[in-house]
Short mmCIF file of C-alpha atoms and ligand atoms in Angstrom, two decimals:
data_model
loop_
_atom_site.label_atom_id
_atom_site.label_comp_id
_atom_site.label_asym_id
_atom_site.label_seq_id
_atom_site.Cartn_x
_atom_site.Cartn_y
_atom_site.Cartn_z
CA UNK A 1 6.38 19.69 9.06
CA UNK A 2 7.32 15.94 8.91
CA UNK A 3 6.42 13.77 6.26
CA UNK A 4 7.71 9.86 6.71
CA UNK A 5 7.14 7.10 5.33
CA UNK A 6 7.86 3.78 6.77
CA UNK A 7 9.05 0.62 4.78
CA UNK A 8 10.33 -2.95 6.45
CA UNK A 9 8.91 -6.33 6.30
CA UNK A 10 5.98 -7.10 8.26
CA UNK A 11 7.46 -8.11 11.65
CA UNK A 12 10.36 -5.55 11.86
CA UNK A 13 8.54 -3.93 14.55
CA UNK A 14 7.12 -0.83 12.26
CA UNK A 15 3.89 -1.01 14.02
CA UNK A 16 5.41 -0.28 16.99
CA UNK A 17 7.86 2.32 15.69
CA UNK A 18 5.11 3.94 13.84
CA UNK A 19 3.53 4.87 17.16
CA UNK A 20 6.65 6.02 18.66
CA UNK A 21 7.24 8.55 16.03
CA UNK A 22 3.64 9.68 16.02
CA UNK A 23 3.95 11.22 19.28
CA UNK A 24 7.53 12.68 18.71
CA UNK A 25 6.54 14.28 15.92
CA UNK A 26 2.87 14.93 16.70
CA UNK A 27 1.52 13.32 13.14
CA UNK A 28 -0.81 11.33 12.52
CA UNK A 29 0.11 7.31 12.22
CA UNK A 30 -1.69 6.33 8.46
CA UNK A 31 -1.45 2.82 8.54
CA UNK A 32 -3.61 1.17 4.94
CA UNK A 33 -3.64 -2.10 6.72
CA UNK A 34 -4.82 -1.07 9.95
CA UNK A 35 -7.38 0.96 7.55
CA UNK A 36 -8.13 -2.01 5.60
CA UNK A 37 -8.81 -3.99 8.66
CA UNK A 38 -11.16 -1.95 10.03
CA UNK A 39 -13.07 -2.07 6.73
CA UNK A 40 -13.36 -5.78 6.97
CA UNK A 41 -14.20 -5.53 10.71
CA UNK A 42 -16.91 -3.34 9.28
CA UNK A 43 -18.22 -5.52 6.81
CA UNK A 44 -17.88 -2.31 4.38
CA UNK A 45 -17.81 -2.57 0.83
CA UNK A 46 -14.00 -1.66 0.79
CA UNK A 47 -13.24 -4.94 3.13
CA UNK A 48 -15.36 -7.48 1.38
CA UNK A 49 -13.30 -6.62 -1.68
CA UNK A 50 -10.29 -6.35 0.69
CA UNK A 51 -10.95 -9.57 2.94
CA UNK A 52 -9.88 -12.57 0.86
CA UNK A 53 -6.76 -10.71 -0.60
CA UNK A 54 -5.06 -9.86 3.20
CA UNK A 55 -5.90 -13.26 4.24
CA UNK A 56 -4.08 -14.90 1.10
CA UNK A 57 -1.17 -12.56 2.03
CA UNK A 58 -1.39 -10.84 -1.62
CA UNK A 59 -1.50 -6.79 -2.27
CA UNK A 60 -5.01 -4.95 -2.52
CA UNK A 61 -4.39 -3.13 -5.89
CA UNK A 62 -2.79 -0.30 -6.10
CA UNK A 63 -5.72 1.55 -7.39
CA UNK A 64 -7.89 0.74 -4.28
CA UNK A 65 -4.97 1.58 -1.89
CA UNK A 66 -3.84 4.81 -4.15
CA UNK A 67 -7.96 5.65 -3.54
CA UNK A 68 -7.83 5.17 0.09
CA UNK A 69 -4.54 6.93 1.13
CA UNK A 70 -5.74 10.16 -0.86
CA UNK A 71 -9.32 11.02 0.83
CA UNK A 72 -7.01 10.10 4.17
CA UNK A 73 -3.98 13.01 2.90
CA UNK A 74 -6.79 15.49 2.29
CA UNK A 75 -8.22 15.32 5.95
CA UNK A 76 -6.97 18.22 7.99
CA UNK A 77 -4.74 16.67 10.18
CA UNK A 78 -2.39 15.51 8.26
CA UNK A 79 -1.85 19.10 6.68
CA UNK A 80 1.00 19.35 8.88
CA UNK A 81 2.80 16.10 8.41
CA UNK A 82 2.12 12.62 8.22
CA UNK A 83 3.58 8.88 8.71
CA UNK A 84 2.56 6.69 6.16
CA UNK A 85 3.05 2.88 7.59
CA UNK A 86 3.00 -0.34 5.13
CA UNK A 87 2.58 2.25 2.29
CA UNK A 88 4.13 2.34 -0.50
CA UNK A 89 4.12 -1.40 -1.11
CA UNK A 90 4.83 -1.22 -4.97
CA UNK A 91 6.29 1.14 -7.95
CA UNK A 92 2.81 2.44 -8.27
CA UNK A 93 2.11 3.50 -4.98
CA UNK A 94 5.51 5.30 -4.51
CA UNK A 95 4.41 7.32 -8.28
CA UNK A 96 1.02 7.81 -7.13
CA UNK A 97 2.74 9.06 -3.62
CA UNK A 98 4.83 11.44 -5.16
CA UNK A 99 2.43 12.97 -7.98
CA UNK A 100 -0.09 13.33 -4.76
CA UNK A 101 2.22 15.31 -2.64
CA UNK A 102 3.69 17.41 -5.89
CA UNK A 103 5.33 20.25 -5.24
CA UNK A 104 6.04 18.88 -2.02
CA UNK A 105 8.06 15.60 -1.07
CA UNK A 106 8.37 13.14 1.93
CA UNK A 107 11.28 14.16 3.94
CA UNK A 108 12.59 10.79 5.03
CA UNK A 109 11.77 7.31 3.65
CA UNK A 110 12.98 4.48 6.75
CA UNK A 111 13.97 1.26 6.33
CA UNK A 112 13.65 -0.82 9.38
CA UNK A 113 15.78 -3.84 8.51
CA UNK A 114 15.56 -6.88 10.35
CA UNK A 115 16.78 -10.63 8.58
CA UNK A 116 13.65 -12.57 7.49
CA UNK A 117 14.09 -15.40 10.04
CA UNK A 118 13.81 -12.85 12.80
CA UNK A 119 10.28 -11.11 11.39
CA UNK A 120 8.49 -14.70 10.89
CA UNK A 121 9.39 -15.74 14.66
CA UNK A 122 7.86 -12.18 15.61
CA UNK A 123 4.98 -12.80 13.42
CA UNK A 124 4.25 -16.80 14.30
CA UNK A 125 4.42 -15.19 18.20
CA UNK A 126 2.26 -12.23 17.12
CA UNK A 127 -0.54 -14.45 15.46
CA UNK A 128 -2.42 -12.35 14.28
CA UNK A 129 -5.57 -13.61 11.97
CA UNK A 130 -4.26 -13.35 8.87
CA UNK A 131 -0.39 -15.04 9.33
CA UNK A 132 -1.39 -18.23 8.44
CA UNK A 133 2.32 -19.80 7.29
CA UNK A 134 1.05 -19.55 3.61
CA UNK A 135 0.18 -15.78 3.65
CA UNK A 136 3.24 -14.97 6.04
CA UNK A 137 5.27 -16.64 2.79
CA UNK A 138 3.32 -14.65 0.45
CA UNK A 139 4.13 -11.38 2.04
CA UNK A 140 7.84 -11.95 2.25
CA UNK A 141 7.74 -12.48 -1.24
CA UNK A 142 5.94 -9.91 -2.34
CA UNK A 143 7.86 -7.24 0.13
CA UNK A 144 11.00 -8.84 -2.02
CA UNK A 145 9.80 -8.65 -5.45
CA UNK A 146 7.56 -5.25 -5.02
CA UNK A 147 8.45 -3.42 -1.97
CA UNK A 148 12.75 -3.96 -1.90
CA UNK A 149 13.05 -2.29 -5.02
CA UNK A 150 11.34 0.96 -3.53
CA UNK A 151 14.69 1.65 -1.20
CA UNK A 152 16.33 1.66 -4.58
CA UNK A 153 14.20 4.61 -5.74
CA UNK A 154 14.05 6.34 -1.85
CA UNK A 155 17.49 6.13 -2.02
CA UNK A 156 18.12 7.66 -5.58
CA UNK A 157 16.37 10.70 -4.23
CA UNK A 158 17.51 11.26 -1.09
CA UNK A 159 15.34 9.98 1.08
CA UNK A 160 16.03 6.26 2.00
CA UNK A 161 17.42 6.12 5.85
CA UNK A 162 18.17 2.78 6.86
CA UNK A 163 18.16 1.82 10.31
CA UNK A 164 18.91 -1.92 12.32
CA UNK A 165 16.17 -2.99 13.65
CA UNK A 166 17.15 -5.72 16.29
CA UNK A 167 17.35 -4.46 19.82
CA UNK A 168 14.95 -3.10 22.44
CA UNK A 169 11.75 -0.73 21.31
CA UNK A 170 13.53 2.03 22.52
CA UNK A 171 17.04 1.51 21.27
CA UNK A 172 15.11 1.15 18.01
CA UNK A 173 13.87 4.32 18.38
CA UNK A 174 16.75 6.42 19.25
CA UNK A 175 18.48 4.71 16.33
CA UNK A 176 15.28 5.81 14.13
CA UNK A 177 15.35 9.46 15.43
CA UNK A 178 18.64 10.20 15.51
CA UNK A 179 19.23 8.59 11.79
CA UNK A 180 15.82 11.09 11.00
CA UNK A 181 17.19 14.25 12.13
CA UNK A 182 20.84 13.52 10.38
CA UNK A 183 19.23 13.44 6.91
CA UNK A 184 17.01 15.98 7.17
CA UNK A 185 19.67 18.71 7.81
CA UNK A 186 21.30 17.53 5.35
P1 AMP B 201 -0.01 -4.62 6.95
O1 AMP B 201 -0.71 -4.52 8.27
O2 AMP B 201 0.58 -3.32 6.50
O3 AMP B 201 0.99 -5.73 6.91
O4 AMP B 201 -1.11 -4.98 5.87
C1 AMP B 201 -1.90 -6.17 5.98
C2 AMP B 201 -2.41 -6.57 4.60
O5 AMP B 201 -3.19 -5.50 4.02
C3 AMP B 201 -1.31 -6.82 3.57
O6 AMP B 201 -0.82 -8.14 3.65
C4 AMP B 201 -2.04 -6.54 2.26
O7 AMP B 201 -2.90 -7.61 1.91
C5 AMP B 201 -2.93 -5.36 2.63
N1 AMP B 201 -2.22 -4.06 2.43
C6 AMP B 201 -1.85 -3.15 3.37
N2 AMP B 201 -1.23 -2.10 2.84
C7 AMP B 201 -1.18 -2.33 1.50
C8 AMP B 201 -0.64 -1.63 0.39
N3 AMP B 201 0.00 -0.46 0.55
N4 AMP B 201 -0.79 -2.19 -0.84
C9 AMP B 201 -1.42 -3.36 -1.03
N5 AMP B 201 -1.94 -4.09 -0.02
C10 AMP B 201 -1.84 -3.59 1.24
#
């Protein structure tokens, strides 16, 4: 039984970590962006109220994304573990997390850290849709003013693992496993 969940700044390579650990572990990879991108691909009601908000680089709110990560912790494959990507993002989330999972707890919460000049050259050489300059702005500041002061609360608990991110995919990854198993058996 696993249960991660995966902070960093957009562009510290989480995506690709996320799917790295999926397969080690054998748990499903919950991204709520990819999630919320397939709703706007879809045109459902979910990305029209999503669609203007990712492009602007601001946060869906928290009781939309609280909503959305629930019906996908019920579904039976993620009775046995899960890695939550790009979620928590804010104080809410992480409460809503925890009173969801009650009695139970994440095992490891993992930092990916990687200096903010290094994540907006990855993103500008990424382009994806939605990093205009403005929103890829917007999303630093927001990771600083909601999502940095999560590690603070991770950490209180017990569950905060930081790991450099700079390096090859796969020296990333050994640095991510090996720093997962160490605080677990703790
Ligand atoms: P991501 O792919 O995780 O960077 O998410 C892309 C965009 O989706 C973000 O810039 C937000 O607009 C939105 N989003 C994804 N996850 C969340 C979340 N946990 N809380 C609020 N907004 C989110």
């Amino acid at each position: 039984m696993t249960r991660l969940v995966i902070l960093g700044k957009q562009g510290a390579g989480k995506g690709t970590q996320c799917a790295l650990l999926a397969k080690h572990y054998h748990i499903p990879h919950i991204s709520t962006g990819d999630m919320l991108r397939t709703a706007v691909a879809e045109g459902t009601h979910l990305g029209l109220q999503a669609k203007a908000i990712m492009e602007a680089g601001e946060l869906v709110s928290d009781e939309i994304i609280l909503g959305i990560v629930h019906e996908r912790l019920t579904q039976a494959d993620a009775q046995l573990g899960f890695l939550l990507d790009g979620f928590p993002r804010t104080d809410a989330q992480a409460q809503g997390l925890m009173a969801m999972l009650a009695p139970n707890k994440i095992d490891v919460a993992l930092d990916i850290d990687v200096p903010d000049d290094v994540v907006t050259k990855r993103m500008l050489a990424r382009g994806r849709d939605d990093d205009t300059p403005e929103a890829m702005q917007r999303r630093l500041e927001l990771y600083q003013t909601e999502t940095a002061p999560l590690l603070e609360l991770f950490s209180k608990g017990g569950f905060l693992v930081s790991v450099d991110g700079l390096g090859t995919e796969l020296e990333v990854h050994g640095r991510v496993i090996d720093a997962i198993e160490r605080n677990r058996s703790l």
